[in-house]
CSV table of C-alpha atoms in Angstrom, one decimal:
chain,number,residue,atom,x,y,z
A,1084,GLN,CA,0.0,0.0,0.0
A,1085,LEU,CA,1.2,3.5,-0.9
A,1086,THR,CA,0.2,6.6,1.0
A,1087,GLN,CA,0.8,9.9,-0.7
A,1088,SER,CA,0.8,13.3,1.0
A,1089,PRO,CA,-0.5,15.9,0.8
A,1090,ALA,CA,-3.5,15.2,-1.3
A,1091,TYR,CA,-3.5,18.8,-2.5
A,1092,ILE,CA,-0.9,21.5,-2.8
A,1093,SER,CA,-1.7,25.1,-3.6
A,1094,ALA,CA,1.4,26.7,-5.1
A,1095,SER,CA,2.6,29.5,-7.3
A,1096,VAL,CA,4.9,29.5,-10.3
A,1097,GLY,CA,8.5,29.4,-9.1
A,1098,ASP,CA,7.7,27.6,-5.9
A,1099,ARG,CA,9.5,24.5,-4.7
A,1100,VAL,CA,7.1,21.6,-4.3
A,1101,THR,CA,7.6,18.4,-2.4
A,1102,ILE,CA,5.4,15.3,-2.5
A,1103,THR,CA,5.9,12.3,-0.3
A,1104,CYS,CA,5.0,8.7,-0.8
A,1105,ARG,CA,5.2,6.1,2.0
A,1106,ALA,CA,5.1,2.4,1.4
A,1107,SER,CA,3.7,-0.1,3.9
A,1108,GLN,CA,6.7,-2.3,3.3
A,1109,GLY,CA,10.2,-1.8,2.0
A,1110,LEU,CA,10.6,-1.3,-1.8
A,1111,SER,CA,14.3,-0.8,-2.1
A,1112,GLY,CA,14.3,1.6,-5.0
A,1113,TRP,CA,11.5,0.1,-7.0
A,1114,LEU,CA,9.4,3.2,-7.2
A,1115,ALA,CA,8.1,5.4,-10.0
A,1116,TRP,CA,6.4,8.8,-10.2
A,1117,TYR,CA,3.9,9.8,-12.9
A,1118,GLN,CA,2.3,13.1,-13.9
A,1119,GLN,CA,-1.3,13.3,-15.2
A,1120,THR,CA,-3.0,16.3,-16.6
A,1121,PRO,CA,-6.8,16.3,-17.1
A,1122,GLY,CA,-8.1,14.1,-19.9
A,1123,LYS,CA,-4.6,12.6,-20.5
A,1124,ALA,CA,-3.0,9.3,-19.5
A,1125,PRO,CA,-0.3,9.3,-16.8
A,1126,LYS,CA,3.2,10.0,-18.0
A,1127,LEU,CA,6.3,8.5,-16.4
A,1128,LEU,CA,8.6,11.1,-14.8
A,1129,ILE,CA,10.9,9.1,-12.6
A,1130,TYR,CA,11.8,5.5,-12.1
A,1131,GLY,CA,14.1,3.6,-9.9
A,1132,ALA,CA,13.1,6.3,-7.2
A,1133,SER,CA,15.5,8.9,-8.6
A,1134,ILE,CA,16.2,8.3,-12.3
A,1135,LEU,CA,14.7,10.9,-14.6
A,1136,GLN,CA,12.8,9.6,-17.6
A,1137,THR,CA,14.2,10.7,-21.0
A,1138,GLY,CA,12.9,14.2,-21.9
A,1139,VAL,CA,11.7,15.1,-18.4
A,1140,PRO,CA,13.0,18.5,-17.2
A,1141,SER,CA,15.7,18.6,-14.6
A,1142,ARG,CA,13.6,20.6,-12.2
A,1143,PHE,CA,12.0,17.3,-11.3
A,1144,SER,CA,13.9,15.0,-9.0
A,1145,GLY,CA,13.2,11.9,-6.9
A,1146,SER,CA,14.8,10.5,-3.8
A,1147,GLY,CA,14.3,7.9,-1.1
A,1148,SER,CA,14.6,4.3,-0.4
A,1149,GLY,CA,13.0,1.6,1.7
A,1150,THR,CA,9.5,3.0,2.6
A,1151,ASP,CA,9.9,6.8,2.2
A,1152,PHE,CA,10.1,8.5,-1.1
A,1153,THR,CA,10.0,12.1,-2.3
A,1154,LEU,CA,9.2,13.9,-5.6
A,1155,THR,CA,10.5,17.5,-5.7
A,1156,ILE,CA,9.8,20.1,-8.3
A,1157,SER,CA,12.5,22.8,-7.8
A,1158,SER,CA,10.8,25.7,-9.5
A,1159,LEU,CA,7.1,25.1,-10.5
A,1160,GLN,CA,6.3,26.0,-14.1
A,1161,PRO,CA,2.8,26.6,-15.5
A,1162,GLU,CA,2.8,23.2,-17.2
A,1163,ASP,CA,3.5,21.4,-13.9
A,1164,PHE,CA,0.0,22.1,-12.5
A,1165,ALA,CA,-1.2,18.5,-12.6
A,1166,THR,CA,-1.8,15.4,-10.5
A,1167,TYR,CA,1.2,13.2,-9.4
A,1168,PHE,CA,1.1,9.6,-8.5
A,1169,CYS,CA,3.7,7.2,-7.1
A,1170,GLN,CA,3.7,3.5,-8.1
A,1171,GLN,CA,5.6,0.6,-6.5
A,1172,ALA,CA,7.3,-1.4,-9.2
A,1173,ASP,CA,8.6,-4.2,-6.9
A,1174,THR,CA,5.9,-6.9,-6.7
A,1175,PHE,CA,2.5,-7.9,-7.9
A,1176,PRO,CA,-0.1,-6.5,-7.4
A,1177,LEU,CA,1.4,-3.3,-8.7
A,1178,THR,CA,-0.1,-0.4,-6.7
A,1179,PHE,CA,-0.4,3.3,-7.0
A,1180,GLY,CA,-0.6,6.1,-4.5
A,1181,GLY,CA,-3.8,8.1,-4.2
A,1182,GLY,CA,-2.4,11.1,-6.0
A,1183,THR,CA,-1.4,14.6,-5.2
A,1184,LYS,CA,-3.0,17.5,-7.1
A,1185,VAL,CA,-0.8,20.6,-7.5
A,1186,GLY,CA,-3.1,23.5,-8.0
A,1187,ILE,CA,-2.7,27.2,-8.6
A,1188,LYS,CA,-2.6,29.4,-5.6
B,233,GLU,CA,7.1,8.0,-30.9
B,234,VAL,CA,5.6,4.9,-29.2
B,235,GLN,CA,1.9,4.7,-29.9
B,236,LEU,CA,-0.7,2.7,-28.1
B,237,VAL,CA,-4.4,3.0,-29.0
B,238,GLU,CA,-7.2,1.4,-27.0
B,239,SER,CA,-10.6,0.5,-28.4
B,240,GLY,CA,-13.7,-1.5,-27.4
B,241,GLY,CA,-15.0,0.5,-24.5
B,242,GLY,CA,-18.7,1.2,-24.0
B,243,VAL,CA,-21.8,0.9,-21.9
B,244,ILE,CA,-22.6,-2.6,-20.7
B,245,GLN,CA,-25.0,-4.1,-18.3
B,246,PRO,CA,-23.9,-5.8,-15.1
B,247,GLY,CA,-23.0,-9.5,-15.8
B,248,GLY,CA,-22.1,-8.7,-19.4
B,249,SER,CA,-18.9,-9.1,-21.3
B,250,LEU,CA,-16.6,-6.7,-23.2
B,251,ARG,CA,-13.3,-7.1,-25.0
B,252,LEU,CA,-10.8,-4.3,-25.1
B,253,SER,CA,-8.1,-4.0,-27.7
B,254,CYS,CA,-4.8,-2.1,-27.7
B,255,ALA,CA,-2.8,-1.7,-30.9
B,256,GLY,CA,0.0,0.4,-32.2
B,257,SER,CA,3.8,0.5,-32.5
B,258,GLY,CA,4.2,0.2,-28.7
B,259,VAL,CA,3.0,-3.4,-28.8
B,260,ILE,CA,5.9,-4.4,-30.9
B,261,GLY,CA,9.0,-5.5,-29.0
B,262,SER,CA,7.6,-4.9,-25.6
B,263,ASN,CA,8.9,-7.0,-22.7
B,264,TYR,CA,5.5,-6.7,-21.1
B,265,LEU,CA,2.1,-5.1,-21.6
B,266,THR,CA,-0.4,-4.2,-19.0
B,267,TRP,CA,-3.9,-2.8,-18.3
B,268,VAL,CA,-4.5,-0.2,-15.7
B,269,ARG,CA,-7.8,1.4,-14.9
B,270,GLN,CA,-8.8,4.7,-13.3
B,271,SER,CA,-12.0,5.7,-11.6
B,272,PRO,CA,-12.9,8.6,-9.3
B,273,ARG,CA,-13.6,6.2,-6.4
B,274,LYS,CA,-10.6,3.9,-6.6
B,275,GLY,CA,-8.0,6.0,-8.4
B,276,LEU,CA,-5.4,4.2,-10.5
B,277,GLU,CA,-5.7,0.5,-10.2
B,278,TRP,CA,-3.5,-2.1,-11.9
B,279,VAL,CA,-5.6,-4.8,-13.6
B,280,ALA,CA,-3.4,-7.3,-15.5
B,281,LEU,CA,0.0,-7.9,-17.1
B,282,ILE,CA,1.3,-10.2,-19.7
B,283,LEU,CA,5.0,-10.9,-20.3
B,284,ARG,CA,6.5,-11.4,-23.7
B,285,GLY,CA,6.7,-15.1,-23.0
B,286,GLY,CA,3.0,-15.3,-22.3
B,287,ASN,CA,3.0,-15.5,-18.5
B,288,THR,CA,0.1,-13.5,-17.0
B,289,TYR,CA,-0.6,-11.7,-13.7
B,290,TYR,CA,-3.9,-10.4,-12.4
B,291,ALA,CA,-5.3,-8.2,-9.6
B,292,ASP,CA,-7.4,-10.2,-7.2
B,293,SER,CA,-10.4,-8.0,-8.0
B,294,VAL,CA,-10.5,-9.3,-11.6
B,295,LYS,CA,-9.0,-12.8,-11.3
B,296,GLY,CA,-11.3,-15.4,-12.8
B,297,ARG,CA,-13.3,-12.8,-14.6
B,298,PHE,CA,-10.7,-11.0,-16.9
B,299,THR,CA,-8.2,-12.5,-19.3
B,300,ILE,CA,-5.3,-10.6,-20.8
B,301,SER,CA,-3.8,-11.9,-24.0
B,302,ARG,CA,-1.8,-10.7,-27.0
B,303,ASP,CA,-1.8,-11.5,-30.7
B,304,SER,CA,1.8,-11.1,-31.8
B,305,SER,CA,0.8,-11.5,-35.5
B,306,GLN,CA,-1.6,-8.5,-35.2
B,307,ASN,CA,0.5,-6.6,-32.7
B,308,THR,CA,-2.5,-6.3,-30.5
B,309,LEU,CA,-3.2,-6.6,-26.8
B,310,PHE,CA,-6.6,-7.7,-25.5
B,311,LEU,CA,-8.5,-7.7,-22.3
B,312,GLN,CA,-11.5,-10.0,-22.2
B,313,MET,CA,-13.8,-8.9,-19.4
B,314,ASN,CA,-16.6,-11.2,-18.2
B,315,SER,CA,-19.1,-11.0,-15.4
B,316,LEU,CA,-18.7,-7.2,-15.3
B,317,ARG,CA,-19.8,-5.4,-12.2
B,318,GLU,CA,-20.6,-1.7,-11.6
B,319,ASP,CA,-17.4,-1.2,-9.8
B,320,ASP,CA,-15.5,-2.2,-13.0
B,321,THR,CA,-16.6,1.2,-14.4
B,322,ALA,CA,-13.4,3.1,-15.3
B,323,ILE,CA,-11.2,4.4,-17.9
B,324,TYR,CA,-9.0,1.5,-19.1
B,325,TYR,CA,-5.4,2.2,-20.2
B,326,CYS,CA,-3.0,-0.1,-21.8
B,327,ALA,CA,0.7,0.5,-21.1
B,328,ARG,CA,4.0,-1.0,-21.8
B,329,ASP,CA,7.3,-1.4,-20.1
B,330,ARG,CA,10.0,1.2,-20.0
B,331,PRO,CA,12.7,-0.3,-22.2
B,332,ASN,CA,16.1,-1.1,-20.8
B,333,SER,CA,15.0,-0.9,-17.1
B,334,SER,CA,14.4,-3.4,-14.4
B,335,GLY,CA,11.2,-3.2,-12.4
B,336,TRP,CA,7.6,-2.9,-13.5
B,337,TYR,CA,7.7,0.6,-14.8
B,338,LEU,CA,5.1,1.8,-17.3
B,339,GLY,CA,7.0,3.9,-19.8
B,340,SER,CA,4.2,4.5,-22.4
B,341,TRP,CA,0.5,4.6,-22.1
B,342,GLY,CA,-2.5,4.7,-24.5
B,343,GLN,CA,-5.1,7.4,-24.3
B,344,GLY,CA,-7.6,5.2,-22.5
B,345,THR,CA,-11.1,3.8,-23.3
B,346,LEU,CA,-14.1,4.2,-21.1
B,347,VAL,CA,-16.0,1.2,-19.8
B,348,THR,CA,-19.3,2.0,-18.0
B,349,VAL,CA,-21.1,-0.9,-16.3
B,350,SER,CA,-24.7,0.2,-15.6
B,351,ALA,CA,-28.2,-1.2,-15.7
């Protein structure tokens, strides 16, 4: 089970944003982060807890191991207002966090 | 650009059956393909996965009712859904592996197809 927090973040362009994902059991580094905008499919941002997917801007970063993981956006851009999900990629059943919506302040 | 296109969604009565398809360049050469669904009530929920070799894995909520398969000659992924329930209502996405990485990461997704189970 994956628990994301917070469920909602109100932020402004240029803000630093941090989202956390806590697993009920250790995952080593088998964790991914996805971004989803309304009406679109999720898009892989980070895998292996900290490896940036090809083409993803460097303002996105991931960290953590074991049960606690973090997604950070260093300077929020207009296109980053979206919902973010974590996913454990270790064992079946694959599971997702409940999501964190980043909204405009 | 990797392309995955789902089709086959629609409105179906409880107890009915539906078959979803997923086709496109993304099916070719994939190590695994999977179905993930999304609903307002349950969020993102993994449904089923098939390896290139044919092994399959299912969520407990669909085991015995859904069957994932692929037709390599047609480069198409399928999800046969039987005994549908109202809580199967969701957008169904197909997705494939992220190449050259270990772990069950979903590197490319289709646009989704809506399944509504309602009397």
